[in-house]
Amino acid sequence: MKKSVLVLLFSIFLMYSCANTSSEEKPQKTDTKPVNNIGLVIHGGAGTILKKNMTPAMEAEYEAMLEKAAKKGYEILQNGGSSLDAVEQTIHILENSPLFNAGKGAVFANNGKNELDASIMEGKNLNAGAIAGVTNLKHPISAARKVMENSDHVLLARKGAEEFAAAQGLEVVDTSYFFTEKRYKSLERAKKNDADKKAAYLDPYIKDYKYGTVGCVALDKNGNLAAGTSTGGMTNKKWNRIGDSPIIGAGTYANNKTCAVSGTGHGEYFIRANVAYDISALMEYKNMSLQEAAKEVIQNKLKNMGGDGGIIAIDAKGNLVAEFNTPGMYRAMVDEKGNVTVGIYSE
Amino acid sequence: MKKSVLVLLFSIFLMYSCANTSSEEKPQKTDTKPVNNIGLVIHGGAGTILKKNMTPAMEAEYEAMLEKAAKKGYEILQNGGSSLDAVEQTIHILENSPLFNAGKGAVFANNGKNELDASIMEGKNLNAGAIAGVTNLKHPISAARKVMENSDHVLLARKGAEEFAAAQGLEVVDTSYFFTEKRYKSLERAKKNDADKKAAYLDPYIKDYKYGTVGCVALDKNGNLAAGTSTGGMTNKKWNRIGDSPIIGAGTYANNKTCAVSGTGHGEYFIRANVAYDISALMEYKNMSLQEAAKEVIQNKLKNMGGDGGIIAIDAKGNLVAEFNTPGMYRAMVDEKGNVTVGIYSE
């Protein structure tokens, strides 16, 4: 009988722990405290990036620029700077580089202009800012930050966003600043071929016209997460199309409770699937790890809808993730020790 | 010993059921099947709508228009029409009425124009369409639907959206069509007073300048959910500000697995809190009922951030919800039997 009582007690314990598990809330970190696990991840776009279409020189060029950007951000974090500053400054480097579809190097819209989108979000207070369709701002990511910090709004568009950013003292450039020959040729090819995809395939840099974007996520020494994304959108885009990059919850999301995410891919699917916020929701509501949540959203949910692309993310513990369902994604990670890992293909 | 074996078996059963519970997925209804529980909810904006500021005549006018719109949508559903048609046609009535801040009756932006935003989403396939900042389309909600059905995009802005909609054969009106004296006076007051809130308070119709919007959610006989939202945004808005109404996941969301949601309120908070999608996520990931999820998001999460407003929603079983944290929200519900309930205040 003694054994039976023990087993009974054990079964009662099981019942209790079972009930406890199902109603248990994940402890949520809302205040911030110093951490040692700083980290940063960047991306330079996902798409049909195949080794056979790259030269060793091109690979080296991309890798060097990704490493440079990632190291810049890490340096800021290492010196005690905020994740917000790290995200903004890292993206400046990517916006300055003609290699990526953001800032200088942005693709051309059908109207022959470069229409730029960007957004930024802060995990500690869920503050966010974004701009869509600006044509004369050197650093769209900084315009997004100004919207967040110095306006009552989250999203400003086109002329209004340009006027706001100019009034904030941000650098305004002539639209010709964004001209790059390779992108202009892509537009010409896209216009020549009705089938955009074929034209994009001919682009020697990014083999898919939809997927160039840059982004950065970071965790700073105060335990604050931040995420930012900047893009020129799609080659030959019409009708002032806005993609996921300036949409909070789709292309960008940050919450100290969970993670910071920046996406790149076929933006329409990212909007419909609420990609960035969904990763956070799976962590918060289903207790998934960052890795599990990112995989579920990118490899299952998004893929089942037919959406191509990827995300980079970092969680409040400094775990780093780059998840994509395309043949490649330009990316780099820096962990808390300063180790940089650069990648292009899915391997 | 026999007893002990039984208890052991029971404890093994418990272990199994416990493990099963924690990894259990909520059954997800992805295909559609005929249902009898059709239903529809509409809103005409949430805000500081107080009985003391209303006359019986004004109340009657609002109530009659809400009832007319809700009955129109119900009639479509009752006749076997799609939830998408019901949402679009119901919103047409609200867009035509100068009582509400959408279509005719939209508030003025700082530049003296009416800049209209709208979005629509279909629960069966997560298709979505939206337009932002259009100035000459009689029915923004129909433009959103055209974007969803006849373009590769989800969100088009301003001139581009207008050109696309015109090419789709939608009704283009002179911008003067949107002129209403009461809204123009609100703009003048807002401009006179730097403090927008004071000016808005003087508006005899909606006592808060931020919260006018219209929306509709519906469930049709095929078990398909749809949601739509249409708005003029904020009085005196500057810099081509875009609010939550055209943002999928913020102001509008529909998914046959869970629910259809349309929001109205301080749009910036709705974007940062991913209000519409979050209600769906709480149902899908935490097995909350529609009512519980709506309450959690509007009364806890949004309120804790400082966000005012409300939502209407319907789930796949035909449960109807109108949840708001403001003193009032113009709203009407029609259940499967055709019973209409109209409301203005929180009671």
XYZ file of C-alpha atoms in Angstrom:
694
model
C 0.000 0.000 0.000
C 2.883 2.311 0.781
C 4.008 2.102 -2.838
C 0.494 2.855 -4.001
C 0.356 5.972 -1.824
C 3.668 7.126 -3.253
C 2.419 6.618 -6.792
C -0.783 8.423 -5.881
C 1.216 11.335 -4.488
C 3.298 11.327 -7.623
C 0.183 11.418 -9.768
C -1.184 14.331 -7.717
C 2.130 16.104 -8.217
C 1.835 15.445 -11.948
C -1.686 16.812 -12.041
C -0.532 19.916 -10.224
C 2.474 20.489 -12.460
C 0.342 19.810 -15.524
C -2.239 22.426 -14.540
C 0.568 24.776 -13.656
C 2.249 24.363 -17.016
C -0.828 25.079 -19.036
C -1.708 28.294 -17.212
C 1.864 29.422 -16.630
C 2.868 32.826 -17.943
C 6.316 33.310 -19.336
C 8.129 35.789 -17.093
C 8.149 39.029 -18.996
C 11.085 41.357 -18.743
C 9.691 44.826 -19.009
C 12.307 46.809 -17.137
C 15.843 46.873 -18.354
C 18.975 45.777 -16.569
C 22.622 45.633 -17.543
C 23.563 42.539 -19.538
C 26.809 41.199 -20.902
C 25.314 39.473 -23.888
C 25.284 42.322 -26.382
C 24.930 41.292 -29.988
C 23.968 42.423 -33.442
C 22.756 40.916 -36.709
C 22.496 42.602 -40.096
C 21.127 41.646 -43.483
C 21.637 43.033 -46.956
C 18.681 41.354 -48.633
C 17.505 37.822 -49.360
C 16.800 36.301 -52.738
C 17.996 34.043 -55.491
C 21.628 34.627 -54.648
C 23.529 31.700 -56.169
C 27.226 30.971 -55.991
C 27.331 30.194 -59.711
C 26.251 33.768 -60.473
C 28.898 35.350 -58.250
C 32.558 36.002 -58.861
C 35.075 35.655 -56.028
C 35.662 39.415 -56.298
C 31.950 40.185 -55.870
C 31.697 37.795 -52.947
C 34.661 39.455 -51.288
C 33.168 42.893 -51.842
C 29.867 41.927 -50.218
C 31.563 40.130 -47.353
C 33.873 43.042 -46.615
C 31.013 45.535 -46.545
C 28.832 43.314 -44.349
C 31.738 42.841 -41.943
C 32.489 46.558 -41.871
C 28.884 47.417 -41.064
C 28.518 44.727 -38.409
C 31.774 45.764 -36.714
C 30.686 49.393 -36.636
C 27.499 48.459 -34.823
C 29.303 46.163 -32.428
C 31.823 48.880 -31.582
C 28.959 51.181 -30.575
C 27.444 48.483 -28.369
C 30.810 47.581 -26.888
C 31.364 51.225 -25.918
C 28.052 51.271 -24.083
C 26.065 52.901 -26.872
C 22.379 52.198 -27.329
C 21.004 49.505 -29.612
C 19.125 52.308 -31.372
C 22.379 54.099 -32.211
C 23.993 50.836 -33.264
C 21.089 50.042 -35.599
C 21.030 53.523 -37.125
C 24.793 53.824 -37.633
C 25.147 50.309 -39.003
C 22.377 50.933 -41.506
C 24.085 54.202 -42.553
C 27.006 52.126 -43.801
C 24.690 49.841 -45.756
C 22.720 52.833 -47.104
C 25.985 54.436 -48.248
C 27.076 51.311 -50.104
C 25.847 50.919 -53.696
C 25.961 47.137 -53.185
C 22.621 47.093 -51.406
C 19.109 48.156 -52.321
C 18.844 50.983 -49.780
C 20.001 54.591 -49.850
C 22.697 54.844 -52.558
C 22.208 51.718 -54.633
C 18.431 51.663 -54.258
C 16.481 50.277 -57.181
C 14.458 52.512 -59.483
C 10.679 52.734 -59.462
C 8.783 52.678 -62.748
C 8.726 56.509 -62.754
C 12.532 56.607 -62.883
C 12.863 57.716 -59.285
C 14.280 56.005 -56.243
C 11.490 55.778 -53.697
C 12.866 54.842 -50.318
C 11.174 53.283 -47.289
C 12.521 52.721 -43.783
C 11.435 52.027 -40.228
C 12.925 51.712 -36.768
C 11.585 50.409 -33.445
C 12.757 50.484 -29.849
C 12.078 47.447 -27.669
C 11.963 49.161 -24.292
C 8.883 51.306 -24.987
C 7.579 49.975 -28.315
C 8.221 53.382 -29.856
C 8.463 53.300 -33.615
C 8.962 55.544 -36.616
C 8.826 55.038 -40.360
C 8.860 56.832 -43.684
C 7.633 55.681 -47.079
C 8.372 56.828 -50.598
C 10.985 59.503 -49.932
C 13.214 60.493 -52.833
C 15.776 62.978 -51.495
C 16.918 61.860 -48.047
C 20.418 60.455 -47.825
C 19.599 58.348 -44.795
C 16.006 57.113 -44.701
C 16.687 55.215 -41.462
C 17.505 58.495 -39.711
C 14.286 60.028 -41.024
C 12.411 57.086 -39.499
C 14.160 57.742 -36.195
C 13.255 61.431 -36.288
C 9.614 60.520 -36.916
C 9.771 58.274 -33.851
C 11.499 60.771 -31.594
C 10.274 64.161 -32.750
C 6.746 63.691 -34.078
C 3.474 62.353 -32.715
C 3.324 59.946 -35.620
C 4.652 56.548 -36.608
C 4.463 56.653 -40.403
C 4.911 59.625 -42.750
C 4.823 59.358 -46.533
C 6.416 60.975 -49.561
C 6.580 64.787 -49.773
C 5.326 65.200 -46.233
C 8.003 62.886 -44.885
C 10.642 64.740 -46.902
C 9.511 68.102 -45.536
C 9.474 66.784 -41.996
C 12.950 65.289 -42.316
C 14.355 68.450 -43.883
C 12.854 70.542 -41.061
C 14.596 68.151 -38.644
C 17.924 69.027 -40.217
C 18.551 65.718 -41.945
C 20.735 65.624 -45.034
C 18.760 66.290 -48.194
C 20.426 65.247 -51.445
C 19.653 65.763 -55.081
C 17.728 62.795 -56.408
C 20.635 62.137 -58.778
C 22.642 61.040 -55.714
C 20.778 57.741 -55.845
C 21.611 57.054 -59.474
C 23.681 53.937 -60.038
C 24.152 52.524 -63.474
C 23.524 48.909 -62.566
C 20.155 49.717 -60.992
C 19.157 51.916 -63.886
C 19.958 49.112 -66.288
C 17.801 46.807 -64.196
C 14.914 49.228 -64.580
C 15.458 49.460 -68.333
C 15.530 45.684 -68.594
C 12.448 45.395 -66.432
C 10.609 47.862 -68.613
C 11.737 46.134 -71.791
C 10.559 42.770 -70.584
C 7.042 42.743 -69.338
C 8.086 39.787 -67.277
C 9.870 41.545 -64.441
C 11.242 38.316 -63.126
C 13.244 37.629 -66.212
C 14.717 41.128 -66.094
C 15.588 40.767 -62.474
C 17.247 37.489 -63.161
C 19.668 39.317 -65.412
C 20.742 41.647 -62.638
C 24.339 40.627 -61.952
C 24.137 41.547 -58.287
C 20.834 40.450 -56.914
C 19.158 37.798 -58.992
C 15.743 38.622 -57.757
C 14.330 42.073 -58.102
C 12.057 41.961 -55.081
C 14.402 41.135 -52.304
C 17.012 43.796 -51.771
C 16.721 45.514 -48.405
C 19.041 46.159 -45.500
C 18.338 45.732 -41.828
C 19.914 45.557 -38.398
C 18.859 44.296 -34.982
C 20.817 44.824 -31.798
C 20.900 44.265 -28.039
C 22.798 46.785 -25.939
C 24.424 46.666 -22.492
C 21.263 48.045 -20.880
C 19.279 45.091 -22.183
C 17.457 47.179 -24.766
C 16.565 45.750 -28.153
C 16.148 47.743 -31.369
C 15.410 46.923 -35.001
C 15.651 48.892 -38.233
C 15.051 48.294 -41.930
C 15.766 50.421 -45.019
C 15.006 49.727 -48.677
C 14.435 50.969 -52.182
C 11.675 48.409 -52.607
C 11.081 46.688 -55.950
C 12.647 47.537 -59.290
C 10.017 49.045 -61.609
C 7.466 49.378 -58.802
C 4.379 51.296 -59.804
C 1.596 53.302 -58.224
C 3.667 54.386 -55.225
C 3.674 50.862 -53.872
C 4.671 50.535 -50.210
C 6.196 47.237 -49.093
C 6.752 45.744 -45.662
C 9.917 47.630 -44.718
C 8.149 50.718 -43.286
C 5.352 48.667 -41.728
C 5.796 48.020 -38.011
C 4.954 44.369 -37.320
C 5.598 43.315 -40.911
C 9.198 44.274 -41.795
C 10.378 45.563 -38.426
C 9.554 44.867 -34.786
C 11.267 45.157 -31.410
C 10.059 44.360 -27.912
C 12.331 43.895 -24.881
C 10.021 41.097 -23.700
C 10.819 38.994 -26.727
C 13.028 39.989 -29.651
C 13.992 42.453 -32.365
C 13.355 41.479 -36.002
C 14.112 42.922 -39.442
C 12.803 41.280 -42.594
C 13.665 41.140 -46.261
C 11.699 39.450 -48.975
C 8.524 39.646 -50.981
C 7.019 42.453 -48.926
C 3.373 41.825 -49.730
C 3.561 38.424 -48.052
C 5.414 39.875 -45.076
C 2.552 42.357 -44.577
C -0.194 39.745 -44.899
C 1.645 37.378 -42.530
C 2.647 40.078 -40.016
C 6.047 38.391 -40.086
C 8.066 40.457 -37.611
C 5.376 40.700 -34.938
C 4.354 37.083 -35.408
C 7.809 35.894 -34.348
C 7.469 37.960 -31.187
C 3.910 36.677 -30.599
C 5.006 33.028 -30.874
C 7.704 33.675 -28.266
C 5.391 35.571 -25.927
C 2.255 33.452 -26.283
C 3.616 29.988 -27.069
C 6.901 30.152 -25.179
C 8.838 29.317 -28.339
C 12.532 30.127 -28.475
C 13.607 32.791 -30.954
C 14.984 30.076 -33.212
C 11.770 28.033 -33.129
C 9.575 31.075 -33.723
C 11.682 32.340 -36.624
C 11.691 28.897 -38.214
C 7.933 28.459 -37.791
C 7.174 31.812 -39.413
C 9.712 31.757 -42.259
C 9.853 28.048 -43.135
C 6.219 27.144 -42.447
C 3.725 29.974 -42.275
C 5.309 32.316 -44.837
C 6.379 29.519 -47.172
C 2.908 27.940 -47.137
C 1.482 31.261 -48.279
C 4.027 31.355 -51.100
C 6.172 34.084 -49.556
C 9.920 34.207 -50.153
C 12.401 35.948 -47.921
C 14.054 35.929 -44.564
C 14.608 37.700 -41.289
C 17.377 38.474 -38.875
C 16.603 38.611 -35.188
C 18.061 38.816 -31.715
C 16.327 38.061 -28.437
C 16.631 39.602 -24.999
C 19.248 36.957 -24.043
C 21.442 37.794 -27.009
C 20.568 34.746 -29.128
C 21.174 35.521 -32.792
C 19.151 34.216 -35.698
C 19.206 34.534 -39.482
C 16.389 32.499 -41.032
C 15.477 32.538 -44.733
C 13.678 30.351 -47.256
C 15.520 31.721 -50.314
C 18.767 30.360 -51.789
C 20.682 33.175 -50.120
C 20.640 36.130 -47.775
C 23.475 38.603 -47.291
C 24.051 38.623 -43.546
C 26.473 39.051 -40.672
C 26.292 38.367 -36.959
C 28.413 39.589 -34.073
C 28.118 37.797 -30.762
C 28.897 39.158 -27.297
C 32.593 38.347 -27.694
C 32.863 40.267 -30.939
C 33.078 37.206 -33.192
C 31.811 38.126 -36.659
C 30.178 35.522 -38.912
C 29.411 36.594 -42.466
C 27.206 34.583 -44.836
C 25.700 34.820 -48.298
C 24.302 31.425 -49.317
C 22.121 28.955 -47.482
C 24.943 26.366 -47.622
C -0.568 -4.213 -5.577
C -3.436 -4.185 -8.013
C -4.510 -0.777 -6.721
C -0.944 0.465 -7.033
C -0.784 -0.684 -10.655
C -4.021 1.115 -11.376
C -2.714 4.325 -9.846
C 0.508 3.907 -11.795
C -1.459 3.488 -15.007
C -3.484 6.545 -14.069
C -0.312 8.546 -13.492
C 1.082 7.418 -16.859
C -2.190 8.499 -18.443
C -1.840 11.856 -16.703
C 1.725 12.259 -17.940
C 0.596 11.501 -21.443
C -2.367 13.860 -21.345
C -0.198 16.524 -19.752
C 2.431 16.289 -22.480
C -0.344 16.238 -25.006
C -1.968 19.338 -23.605
C 1.146 21.413 -23.661
C 2.005 20.589 -27.267
C -1.604 20.479 -28.457
C -2.525 22.642 -31.411
C -5.887 24.333 -31.535
C -7.804 22.776 -34.411
C -7.475 25.244 -37.240
C -10.263 25.714 -39.708
C -8.568 26.438 -42.996
C -11.160 25.192 -45.434
C -14.575 26.738 -45.526
C -17.924 25.104 -45.012
C -21.483 26.380 -44.963
C -22.564 27.908 -41.661
C -25.808 29.334 -40.359
C -24.242 31.829 -38.009
C -23.734 34.759 -40.348
C -23.180 38.089 -38.670
C -21.834 41.574 -39.071
C -20.510 44.388 -36.906
C -19.802 47.977 -37.921
C -18.271 50.996 -36.256
C -18.345 54.692 -37.048
C -15.445 55.758 -34.859
C -14.569 55.732 -31.171
C -13.723 58.720 -29.004
C -14.921 61.156 -26.400
C -18.536 60.774 -27.417
C -20.587 61.944 -24.433
C -24.351 62.010 -24.069
C -24.201 65.547 -22.664
C -22.728 66.790 -25.932
C -25.369 65.147 -28.107
C -28.893 66.220 -28.914
C -31.661 63.631 -29.296
C -31.840 64.605 -32.973
C -28.124 63.946 -33.501
C -28.351 60.646 -31.667
C -31.262 59.601 -33.837
C -29.396 60.579 -36.974
C -26.345 58.495 -36.037
C -28.445 55.548 -34.936
C -30.501 55.552 -38.118
C -27.442 55.636 -40.331
C -25.677 52.885 -38.376
C -28.800 50.730 -38.581
C -29.186 51.381 -42.298
C -25.582 50.383 -42.988
C -25.715 47.269 -40.796
C -28.966 46.114 -42.382
C -27.539 46.555 -45.851
C -24.621 44.290 -45.009
C -26.843 41.740 -43.342
C -29.131 41.638 -46.373
C -26.162 40.752 -48.563
C -25.101 37.975 -46.194
C -28.654 36.686 -45.843
C -28.921 36.430 -49.637
C -25.790 34.322 -49.750
C -23.422 37.142 -50.694
C -19.797 37.104 -49.610
C -18.505 38.733 -46.445
C -16.235 40.765 -48.716
C -19.209 42.221 -50.595
C -21.047 42.848 -47.345
C -18.042 44.713 -45.900
C -17.529 46.795 -49.033
C -21.179 47.721 -49.552
C -21.761 48.497 -45.893
C -18.752 50.779 -45.823
C -20.028 52.540 -48.959
C -23.033 53.694 -46.957
C -20.801 54.991 -44.178
C -18.443 56.628 -46.694
C -21.425 58.349 -48.331
C -22.664 59.738 -45.029
C -21.194 63.074 -43.887
C -21.720 61.929 -40.295
C -18.560 59.845 -40.290
C -14.885 60.576 -40.878
C -14.548 58.548 -44.092
C -15.341 59.375 -47.701
C -17.766 62.315 -47.687
C -17.420 63.771 -44.217
C -13.712 63.025 -43.911
C -11.664 65.451 -41.859
C -9.247 67.886 -43.473
C -5.491 67.540 -43.381
C -3.338 70.566 -42.588
C -2.907 71.220 -46.314
C -6.672 71.744 -46.713
C -7.173 68.436 -48.483
C -9.005 65.302 -47.461
C -6.469 62.493 -47.461
C -8.219 59.148 -47.268
C -6.927 55.752 -46.151
C -8.600 52.343 -46.343
C -7.884 48.632 -46.213
C -9.680 45.335 -46.653
C -8.762 41.718 -45.863
C -10.219 38.319 -46.683
C -10.027 35.600 -44.057
C -10.006 32.574 -46.335
C -6.702 33.318 -48.052
C -5.256 36.220 -46.051
C -5.433 38.390 -49.156
C -5.364 42.074 -48.409
C -5.383 45.454 -50.112
C -4.979 49.027 -48.925
C -4.569 52.597 -50.098
C -3.187 55.597 -48.240
C -3.535 59.330 -48.793
C -5.902 59.404 -51.761
C -7.786 62.634 -52.392
C -10.189 62.001 -55.272
C -11.722 58.539 -54.906
C -15.351 58.422 -53.847
C -14.990 55.002 -52.261
C -11.550 54.341 -50.770
C -12.684 50.910 -49.551
C -13.311 49.836 -53.155
C -9.862 51.070 -54.146
C -8.417 48.885 -51.381
C -10.363 45.928 -52.763
C -9.097 46.588 -56.291
C -5.520 46.666 -54.986
C -6.144 43.291 -53.353
C -7.801 41.680 -56.348
C -6.149 43.286 -59.365
C -2.597 44.154 -58.372
C 0.405 42.276 -57.040
C 0.554 44.693 -54.145
C -1.011 45.201 -50.754
C -0.497 48.923 -50.156
C -0.462 51.781 -52.670
C -0.082 55.434 -51.723
C -1.285 58.824 -52.874
C -1.029 59.707 -56.588
C -0.054 56.192 -57.555
C -3.038 54.732 -55.743
C -5.307 57.289 -57.406
C -3.968 56.422 -60.854
C -4.355 52.708 -60.202
C -7.927 53.109 -58.967
C -8.875 55.329 -61.896
C -7.423 52.779 -64.316
C -9.575 50.175 -62.570
C -12.647 52.191 -63.426
C -13.458 53.375 -59.912
C -15.382 56.607 -59.456
C -13.091 59.636 -59.364
C -14.577 62.791 -57.878
C -13.454 66.379 -57.680
C -11.734 66.965 -54.367
C -14.497 69.466 -53.544
C -16.841 66.478 -53.182
C -15.294 65.846 -49.777
C -15.894 69.374 -48.520
C -18.210 69.585 -45.529
C -18.543 72.776 -43.558
C -18.349 71.176 -40.135
C -15.070 69.453 -40.933
C -13.604 72.577 -42.488
C -14.499 74.535 -39.377
C -12.761 71.852 -37.322
C -9.629 72.367 -39.385
C -9.834 76.138 -38.973
C -10.250 75.750 -35.244
C -7.400 73.277 -35.099
C -5.157 75.661 -36.966
C -6.170 78.590 -34.788
C -5.429 76.687 -31.614
C -2.050 75.128 -31.502
C -3.568 72.691 -29.061
C -5.389 70.412 -31.442
C -7.195 68.681 -28.643
C -9.011 71.824 -27.589
C -10.111 72.463 -31.157
C -11.314 68.924 -31.523
C -13.230 69.203 -28.338
C -15.264 71.970 -29.931
C -16.330 69.754 -32.798
C -20.037 69.241 -32.225
C -20.022 65.776 -33.778
C -16.965 63.925 -32.675
C -15.394 65.328 -29.574
C -12.038 63.919 -30.289
C -10.258 64.703 -33.504
C -8.260 61.510 -33.746
C -10.911 58.870 -33.616
C -13.287 59.075 -36.530
C -13.095 56.042 -38.808
C -15.574 53.539 -40.147
C -15.221 49.789 -40.328
C -17.095 46.574 -40.910
C -16.448 42.890 -40.202
C -18.611 40.047 -41.454
C -19.053 36.274 -41.598
C -20.877 34.837 -44.602
C -22.776 31.605 -45.242
C -19.642 29.954 -46.607
C -17.858 30.538 -43.319
C -15.627 33.238 -44.752
C -14.595 36.225 -42.670
C -13.726 39.679 -43.996
C -12.774 43.025 -42.489
C -12.541 46.561 -43.855
C -11.704 50.026 -42.549
C -11.942 53.484 -44.136
C -10.973 56.866 -42.728
C -9.995 60.462 -43.271
C -7.444 60.173 -40.474
C -6.767 63.090 -38.137
C -7.971 66.667 -38.489
C -5.026 68.947 -39.328
C -2.687 65.997 -39.945
C 0.647 67.019 -41.394
C 3.448 65.525 -43.414
C 1.266 62.972 -45.186
C 0.820 61.034 -41.988
C -0.505 57.489 -42.402
C -2.436 55.979 -39.490
C -3.420 52.409 -38.699
C -6.452 52.127 -40.984
C -4.509 51.087 -44.112
C -2.069 48.927 -42.147
C -2.883 45.217 -42.231
C -2.449 43.827 -38.712
C -2.906 47.238 -37.086
C -6.309 48.623 -38.144
C -7.632 45.652 -40.127
C -7.168 41.887 -40.028
C -9.131 38.797 -41.071
C -8.307 35.101 -40.817
C -10.865 32.285 -41.096
C -8.938 30.417 -38.388
C -9.682 33.098 -35.839
C -11.529 36.357 -36.469
C -12.027 39.547 -38.464
C -11.182 42.872 -36.796
C -11.514 46.561 -37.661
C -10.110 49.240 -35.374
C -10.683 52.897 -34.645
C -8.673 55.065 -32.339
C -5.341 56.745 -31.897
C -3.751 55.070 -34.901
C -0.135 55.397 -33.837
C -0.786 53.170 -30.824
C -2.729 50.695 -32.935
C 0.307 50.352 -35.218
C 2.812 49.943 -32.376
C 0.555 47.399 -30.640
C -0.385 45.499 -33.821
C -3.922 45.618 -32.428
C -5.917 43.748 -35.080
C -3.445 40.898 -35.579
C -2.742 40.626 -31.858
C -6.383 39.735 -31.170
C -6.092 36.956 -33.745
C -2.755 35.797 -32.301
C -4.167 35.558 -28.769
C -6.996 33.376 -30.099
C -4.712 31.190 -32.191
C -1.781 30.856 -29.804
C -3.414 31.146 -26.380
C -6.825 29.652 -27.155
C -8.551 32.796 -25.916
C -12.115 33.445 -26.980
C -12.710 36.452 -29.229
C -14.158 38.342 -26.275
C -11.184 37.571 -24.026
C -8.659 38.465 -26.719
C -10.385 41.737 -27.598
C -10.593 42.708 -23.933
C -6.954 41.837 -23.284
C -5.729 43.939 -26.212
C -8.025 46.968 -25.853
C -8.455 47.201 -22.074
C -5.002 46.001 -21.006
C -2.264 46.093 -23.619
C -3.393 49.158 -25.570
C -4.534 51.065 -22.497
C -1.258 50.419 -20.681
C 0.578 51.974 -23.604
C -1.706 55.011 -23.394
C -3.671 54.168 -26.519
C -7.351 55.143 -26.843
C -9.821 53.512 -29.170
C -11.725 50.374 -29.888
C -12.386 47.523 -32.255
C -15.250 45.566 -33.690
C -14.757 41.893 -34.417
C -16.478 38.665 -35.366
C -15.107 35.148 -35.070
C -15.535 32.070 -37.222
C -18.463 30.942 -35.026
C -20.323 34.210 -35.479
C -19.565 35.673 -32.046
C -19.794 39.469 -32.208
C -17.677 41.909 -30.215
C -17.389 45.662 -29.858
C -14.669 46.555 -27.353
C -13.451 50.100 -26.651
C -11.684 52.018 -23.909
C -13.123 55.424 -24.844
C -16.368 56.959 -23.526
C -18.120 56.008 -26.739
C -17.966 54.214 -30.061
C -20.584 54.430 -32.800
C -21.464 50.826 -33.544
C -24.049 48.325 -34.672
C -24.237 44.532 -34.645
C -26.462 42.132 -36.536
C -26.616 38.535 -35.353
C -27.534 35.448 -37.369
C -31.252 36.079 -36.800
C -31.064 39.607 -38.132
C -31.387 41.316 -34.744
C -29.755 44.738 -34.908
C -28.223 46.348 -31.833
C -27.049 49.943 -32.189
C -24.862 51.690 -29.608
C -23.083 54.983 -29.102
C -21.946 55.262 -25.465
C -20.179 52.824 -23.183
C -23.234 52.797 -20.841
